[in-house]
DNA sequence: CGGCATTGTTACAGTTTCGTGACGCATCAT
DNA sequence: ATGATGCGTCACGAAACTGTAACAATGCCG
């Protein structure tokens, strides 16, 4: 499903300005990544498909096929649709425009950027591994399937009837798979701003979820004294 | 936990020209920052690691270990790799600027600079929250791996089940690797303002940690009459 | 070697935290 | 209206965690 990760993360840098490419290459290599480059959209598409990089740094302004187009095409390609993409743009204002187009980049960096900032974003996206997956509007993990826009949950293909709150709680946990969420955090994200709610309420909803989820319940893990998490394995 | 930002941002100024240092110190203090200084590369490295400043002002030309080298070394050190660095350089030459940036500085200022300009850049970097948000959320050292957001500890890749307190204690020690922490200090950082607790409690938790950590236990070092530390080698 | 201070170890009781079932209230379609 | 459904809170018991004290072991000083 998700393309396998390389031991040394492989990063495809797509930019037509040689200076920028070299600066990025230097820093990524120093940070321990393998770097491949492409100077235009066609080359980018070819290399992305052939070499299956773990992450793509994509300049917005490219000759021929521009960055937006490349991004869209990549997102439609099964093999690379899950690969995180960081967009490079010259102007902060462009980000708004890009966001408006909803084309599924995972992060944005405006030029000029500090290498440290870039590396940090790269690290973050690579670490979150499931980056693309968590952004998508469906989540499948083990026996569980969540279709977020349709508000449908199923275990082993069998629909499970969840209330709105239960669904949202499960979604938040599944999207942050592996990471512990405190009750406060969950209240904020699931119940939104309603700080008047008792933290123990979360427990009750967890219980109801567990009850309904059958075999999936064992992935709903309590971390005593901290919060809850959706197990990764 | 992530090393917390100091309430008053602490800035390390590294320069071997006393006049320049004083000028900077005066202006930073006037702007409400705490200032510490180092006159050469070795001192800079030591202080950066021991005092964990929120930002570093680093002169490019230093006796012994020069600024570039210091920058490189700091970037490799997990504890300070996320600390923003501003390079100070006497030469306006573009070459130096690029070199500095490639080595991971976040900004640069050419001498002579106006105090106002310097303060503005300092503020910008501190504000960008870069420091806080980017401090590493995992720690790997020898056989030990700590993933803080996931609340996972593992030794040689095998998960170790730690309670909330144990996890936090270990995290604090690992983050301050090499430095001895007094029991009082640990109580403050791990137990947070709960000064009613007996210092011997720390001992008990250390024991529990050692028991659970197997081969890593040998890095949990007792400094008789002082406290505990996580050994560096 | 002996005495003192400090730390390691063990056991245990008190406390905290969590899962669970029950309850009352609000909403809503019938 | 009324019954069903969802939600938030509460109370209780079980289990896990934590702090402390008491004792053993160790290091340190002369």
PDB file of N, CA and C in Angstrom, chain B residues 11-18 20-22 24-25 28 35-49 51 53 55-71 74 83-89 109 111 113 118:
ATOM      1  N   UNK B  11      20.477  34.213  25.805  1.00  0.00           N
ATOM      2  CA  UNK B  11      21.212  34.314  24.544  1.00  0.00           C
ATOM      3  C   UNK B  11      22.708  34.165  24.784  1.00  0.00           C
ATOM      4  N   UNK B  12      23.307  33.287  24.010  1.00  0.00           N
ATOM      5  CA  UNK B  12      24.750  33.085  24.129  1.00  0.00           C
ATOM      6  C   UNK B  12      25.454  33.885  23.042  1.00  0.00           C
ATOM      7  N   UNK B  13      26.341  34.773  23.454  1.00  0.00           N
ATOM      8  CA  UNK B  13      27.091  35.596  22.506  1.00  0.00           C
ATOM      9  C   UNK B  13      28.519  35.074  22.435  1.00  0.00           C
ATOM     10  N   UNK B  14      28.926  34.706  21.241  1.00  0.00           N
ATOM     11  CA  UNK B  14      30.264  34.148  21.080  1.00  0.00           C
ATOM     12  C   UNK B  14      31.095  35.065  20.190  1.00  0.00           C
ATOM     13  N   UNK B  15      32.066  35.725  20.787  1.00  0.00           N
ATOM     14  CA  UNK B  15      32.907  36.655  20.033  1.00  0.00           C
ATOM     15  C   UNK B  15      34.164  36.887  20.855  1.00  0.00           C
ATOM     16  N   UNK B  16      35.278  37.070  20.171  1.00  0.00           N
ATOM     17  CA  UNK B  16      36.512  37.265  20.927  1.00  0.00           C
ATOM     18  C   UNK B  16      36.907  38.731  21.038  1.00  0.00           C
ATOM     19  N   UNK B  17      36.099  39.622  20.474  1.00  0.00           N
ATOM     20  CA  UNK B  17      36.410  41.047  20.623  1.00  0.00           C
ATOM     21  C   UNK B  17      35.585  41.623  21.775  1.00  0.00           C
ATOM     22  N   UNK B  18      36.262  41.967  22.852  1.00  0.00           N
ATOM     23  CA  UNK B  18      35.560  42.446  24.052  1.00  0.00           C
ATOM     24  C   UNK B  18      34.635  43.623  23.765  1.00  0.00           C
ATOM     25  N   UNK B  20      32.994  44.436  21.003  1.00  0.00           N
ATOM     26  CA  UNK B  20      31.794  43.977  20.322  1.00  0.00           C
ATOM     27  C   UNK B  20      30.884  43.256  21.301  1.00  0.00           C
ATOM     28  N   UNK B  21      31.468  42.401  22.131  1.00  0.00           N
ATOM     29  CA  UNK B  21      30.676  41.647  23.096  1.00  0.00           C
ATOM     30  C   UNK B  21      29.915  42.589  24.008  1.00  0.00           C
ATOM     31  N   UNK B  22      30.622  43.626  24.471  1.00  0.00           N
ATOM     32  CA  UNK B  22      29.974  44.550  25.400  1.00  0.00           C
ATOM     33  C   UNK B  22      28.839  45.317  24.740  1.00  0.00           C
ATOM     34  N   UNK B  24      27.010  44.324  22.291  1.00  0.00           N
ATOM     35  CA  UNK B  24      25.880  43.406  22.112  1.00  0.00           C
ATOM     36  C   UNK B  24      25.208  43.123  23.440  1.00  0.00           C
ATOM     37  N   UNK B  25      26.016  42.856  24.431  1.00  0.00           N
ATOM     38  CA  UNK B  25      25.460  42.552  25.743  1.00  0.00           C
ATOM     39  C   UNK B  25      24.559  43.695  26.225  1.00  0.00           C
ATOM     40  N   UNK B  28      21.264  43.782  24.149  1.00  0.00           N
ATOM     41  CA  UNK B  28      20.371  42.652  24.401  1.00  0.00           C
ATOM     42  C   UNK B  28      19.750  42.772  25.786  1.00  0.00           C
ATOM     43  N   UNK B  35      21.948  37.473  29.016  1.00  0.00           N
ATOM     44  CA  UNK B  35      23.089  37.310  28.113  1.00  0.00           C
ATOM     45  C   UNK B  35      24.199  36.522  28.777  1.00  0.00           C
ATOM     46  N   UNK B  36      24.693  35.536  28.073  1.00  0.00           N
ATOM     47  CA  UNK B  36      25.896  34.858  28.522  1.00  0.00           C
ATOM     48  C   UNK B  36      26.889  34.935  27.375  1.00  0.00           C
ATOM     49  N   UNK B  37      28.160  34.853  27.688  1.00  0.00           N
ATOM     50  CA  UNK B  37      29.142  35.065  26.625  1.00  0.00           C
ATOM     51  C   UNK B  37      30.207  33.985  26.628  1.00  0.00           C
ATOM     52  N   UNK B  38      30.841  33.861  25.484  1.00  0.00           N
ATOM     53  CA  UNK B  38      31.978  32.963  25.366  1.00  0.00           C
ATOM     54  C   UNK B  38      32.971  33.617  24.420  1.00  0.00           C
ATOM     55  N   UNK B  39      34.261  33.464  24.703  1.00  0.00           N
ATOM     56  CA  UNK B  39      35.263  34.180  23.924  1.00  0.00           C
ATOM     57  C   UNK B  39      35.916  33.317  22.854  1.00  0.00           C
ATOM     58  N   UNK B  40      35.720  32.021  22.957  1.00  0.00           N
ATOM     59  CA  UNK B  40      36.279  31.170  21.900  1.00  0.00           C
ATOM     60  C   UNK B  40      35.393  29.948  21.663  1.00  0.00           C
ATOM     61  N   UNK B  41      35.734  29.193  20.679  1.00  0.00           N
ATOM     62  CA  UNK B  41      34.894  28.085  20.256  1.00  0.00           C
ATOM     63  C   UNK B  41      34.671  27.034  21.326  1.00  0.00           C
ATOM     64  N   UNK B  42      35.723  26.688  22.025  1.00  0.00           N
ATOM     65  CA  UNK B  42      35.586  25.651  23.055  1.00  0.00           C
ATOM     66  C   UNK B  42      34.620  26.085  24.145  1.00  0.00           C
ATOM     67  N   UNK B  43      34.835  27.316  24.588  1.00  0.00           N
ATOM     68  CA  UNK B  43      33.966  27.850  25.625  1.00  0.00           C
ATOM     69  C   UNK B  43      32.522  27.900  25.121  1.00  0.00           C
ATOM     70  N   UNK B  44      32.363  28.283  23.877  1.00  0.00           N
ATOM     71  CA  UNK B  44      31.030  28.378  23.283  1.00  0.00           C
ATOM     72  C   UNK B  44      30.337  27.023  23.317  1.00  0.00           C
ATOM     73  N   UNK B  45      31.047  26.003  22.919  1.00  0.00           N
ATOM     74  CA  UNK B  45      30.445  24.670  22.887  1.00  0.00           C
ATOM     75  C   UNK B  45      30.050  24.227  24.285  1.00  0.00           C
ATOM     76  N   UNK B  46      30.963  24.460  25.213  1.00  0.00           N
ATOM     77  CA  UNK B  46      30.674  24.060  26.589  1.00  0.00           C
ATOM     78  C   UNK B  46      29.446  24.774  27.123  1.00  0.00           C
ATOM     79  N   UNK B  47      29.414  26.076  26.944  1.00  0.00           N
ATOM     80  CA  UNK B  47      28.302  26.840  27.507  1.00  0.00           C
ATOM     81  C   UNK B  47      26.993  26.533  26.795  1.00  0.00           C
ATOM     82  N   UNK B  48      27.079  26.343  25.514  1.00  0.00           N
ATOM     83  CA  UNK B  48      25.854  26.029  24.773  1.00  0.00           C
ATOM     84  C   UNK B  48      25.248  24.744  25.318  1.00  0.00           C
ATOM     85  N   UNK B  49      26.083  23.765  25.581  1.00  0.00           N
ATOM     86  CA  UNK B  49      25.570  22.479  26.047  1.00  0.00           C
ATOM     87  C   UNK B  49      25.128  22.532  27.492  1.00  0.00           C
ATOM     88  N   UNK B  51      24.229  25.325  29.289  1.00  0.00           N
ATOM     89  CA  UNK B  51      23.222  26.320  29.663  1.00  0.00           C
ATOM     90  C   UNK B  51      22.020  26.334  28.722  1.00  0.00           C
ATOM     91  N   UNK B  53      21.063  27.741  25.759  1.00  0.00           N
ATOM     92  CA  UNK B  53      20.493  29.058  25.467  1.00  0.00           C
ATOM     93  C   UNK B  53      19.362  28.933  24.447  1.00  0.00           C
ATOM     94  N   UNK B  55      19.039  31.072  21.992  1.00  0.00           N
ATOM     95  CA  UNK B  55      19.544  31.565  20.718  1.00  0.00           C
ATOM     96  C   UNK B  55      21.041  31.793  20.860  1.00  0.00           C
ATOM     97  N   UNK B  56      21.755  31.658  19.758  1.00  0.00           N
ATOM     98  CA  UNK B  56      23.203  31.855  19.805  1.00  0.00           C
ATOM     99  C   UNK B  56      23.627  32.882  18.764  1.00  0.00           C
ATOM    100  N   UNK B  57      24.398  33.864  19.210  1.00  0.00           N
ATOM    101  CA  UNK B  57      25.020  34.827  18.301  1.00  0.00           C
ATOM    102  C   UNK B  57      26.469  34.399  18.150  1.00  0.00           C
ATOM    103  N   UNK B  58      26.861  34.103  16.945  1.00  0.00           N
ATOM    104  CA  UNK B  58      28.157  33.455  16.749  1.00  0.00           C
ATOM    105  C   UNK B  58      29.021  34.225  15.771  1.00  0.00           C
ATOM    106  N   UNK B  59      30.153  34.699  16.241  1.00  0.00           N
ATOM    107  CA  UNK B  59      31.077  35.395  15.357  1.00  0.00           C
ATOM    108  C   UNK B  59      31.748  34.379  14.443  1.00  0.00           C
ATOM    109  N   UNK B  60      31.902  34.775  13.195  1.00  0.00           N
ATOM    110  CA  UNK B  60      32.492  33.843  12.235  1.00  0.00           C
ATOM    111  C   UNK B  60      33.971  33.616  12.519  1.00  0.00           C
ATOM    112  N   UNK B  61      34.671  34.698  12.893  1.00  0.00           N
ATOM    113  CA  UNK B  61      36.110  34.599  13.117  1.00  0.00           C
ATOM    114  C   UNK B  61      36.394  34.396  14.596  1.00  0.00           C
ATOM    115  N   UNK B  62      36.880  33.242  14.921  1.00  0.00           N
ATOM    116  CA  UNK B  62      37.200  32.957  16.310  1.00  0.00           C
ATOM    117  C   UNK B  62      38.583  32.331  16.383  1.00  0.00           C
ATOM    118  N   UNK B  63      39.271  32.543  17.499  1.00  0.00           N
ATOM    119  CA  UNK B  63      40.548  31.842  17.667  1.00  0.00           C
ATOM    120  C   UNK B  63      40.269  30.351  17.889  1.00  0.00           C
ATOM    121  N   UNK B  64      41.248  29.545  17.659  1.00  0.00           N
ATOM    122  CA  UNK B  64      41.101  28.083  17.841  1.00  0.00           C
ATOM    123  C   UNK B  64      40.038  27.530  16.895  1.00  0.00           C
ATOM    124  N   UNK B  65      38.973  27.047  17.450  1.00  0.00           N
ATOM    125  CA  UNK B  65      37.880  26.507  16.647  1.00  0.00           C
ATOM    126  C   UNK B  65      37.082  27.677  16.074  1.00  0.00           C
ATOM    127  N   UNK B  66      36.953  27.772  14.776  1.00  0.00           N
ATOM    128  CA  UNK B  66      36.280  28.955  14.250  1.00  0.00           C
ATOM    129  C   UNK B  66      34.760  28.792  14.209  1.00  0.00           C
ATOM    130  N   UNK B  67      34.102  29.887  13.904  1.00  0.00           N
ATOM    131  CA  UNK B  67      32.649  29.933  13.985  1.00  0.00           C
ATOM    132  C   UNK B  67      31.951  28.866  13.155  1.00  0.00           C
ATOM    133  N   UNK B  68      32.444  28.650  11.963  1.00  0.00           N
ATOM    134  CA  UNK B  68      31.819  27.651  11.095  1.00  0.00           C
ATOM    135  C   UNK B  68      31.858  26.284  11.754  1.00  0.00           C
ATOM    136  N   UNK B  69      33.006  26.003  12.312  1.00  0.00           N
ATOM    137  CA  UNK B  69      33.179  24.691  12.944  1.00  0.00           C
ATOM    138  C   UNK B  69      32.239  24.547  14.143  1.00  0.00           C
ATOM    139  N   UNK B  70      32.164  25.595  14.929  1.00  0.00           N
ATOM    140  CA  UNK B  70      31.279  25.586  16.095  1.00  0.00           C
ATOM    141  C   UNK B  70      29.845  25.331  15.645  1.00  0.00           C
ATOM    142  N   UNK B  71      29.472  26.020  14.605  1.00  0.00           N
ATOM    143  CA  UNK B  71      28.131  25.879  14.057  1.00  0.00           C
ATOM    144  C   UNK B  71      27.865  24.430  13.661  1.00  0.00           C
ATOM    145  N   UNK B  74      27.599  22.168  16.768  1.00  0.00           N
ATOM    146  CA  UNK B  74      26.345  22.371  17.498  1.00  0.00           C
ATOM    147  C   UNK B  74      25.182  21.696  16.788  1.00  0.00           C
ATOM    148  N   UNK B  83      18.590  24.894  18.291  1.00  0.00           N
ATOM    149  CA  UNK B  83      18.733  26.274  18.750  1.00  0.00           C
ATOM    150  C   UNK B  83      19.100  27.191  17.575  1.00  0.00           C
ATOM    151  N   UNK B  84      18.334  28.261  17.390  1.00  0.00           N
ATOM    152  CA  UNK B  84      18.637  29.164  16.274  1.00  0.00           C
ATOM    153  C   UNK B  84      20.016  29.800  16.433  1.00  0.00           C
ATOM    154  N   UNK B  85      20.703  29.959  15.343  1.00  0.00           N
ATOM    155  CA  UNK B  85      22.027  30.577  15.364  1.00  0.00           C
ATOM    156  C   UNK B  85      22.051  31.762  14.408  1.00  0.00           C
ATOM    157  N   UNK B  86      22.556  32.883  14.913  1.00  0.00           N
ATOM    158  CA  UNK B  86      22.783  34.031  14.042  1.00  0.00           C
ATOM    159  C   UNK B  86      24.284  34.214  13.916  1.00  0.00           C
ATOM    160  N   UNK B  87      24.761  34.262  12.666  1.00  0.00           N
ATOM    161  CA  UNK B  87      26.182  34.414  12.424  1.00  0.00           C
ATOM    162  C   UNK B  87      26.543  35.890  12.336  1.00  0.00           C
ATOM    163  N   UNK B  88      27.646  36.249  12.971  1.00  0.00           N
ATOM    164  CA  UNK B  88      28.165  37.602  12.859  1.00  0.00           C
ATOM    165  C   UNK B  88      29.399  37.533  11.977  1.00  0.00           C
ATOM    166  N   UNK B  89      29.477  38.407  10.982  1.00  0.00           N
ATOM    167  CA  UNK B  89      30.658  38.356  10.143  1.00  0.00           C
ATOM    168  C   UNK B  89      31.134  39.750   9.797  1.00  0.00           C
ATOM    169  N   UNK B 109      24.398  38.499  10.218  1.00  0.00           N
ATOM    170  CA  UNK B 109      24.471  39.948  10.354  1.00  0.00           C
ATOM    171  C   UNK B 109      25.903  40.353  10.064  1.00  0.00           C
ATOM    172  N   UNK B 111      29.035  42.920  10.348  1.00  0.00           N
ATOM    173  CA  UNK B 111      29.537  44.009  11.181  1.00  0.00           C
ATOM    174  C   UNK B 111      30.018  45.123  10.264  1.00  0.00           C
ATOM    175  N   UNK B 113      26.940  46.467  12.601  1.00  0.00           N
ATOM    176  CA  UNK B 113      25.491  46.405  12.446  1.00  0.00           C
ATOM    177  C   UNK B 113      24.854  47.370  13.445  1.00  0.00           C
ATOM    178  N   UNK B 118      20.031  44.195  14.897  1.00  0.00           N
ATOM    179  CA  UNK B 118      20.343  42.937  15.583  1.00  0.00           C
ATOM    180  C   UNK B 118      19.155  42.487  16.425  1.00  0.00           C
TER     181      UNK B 118
END
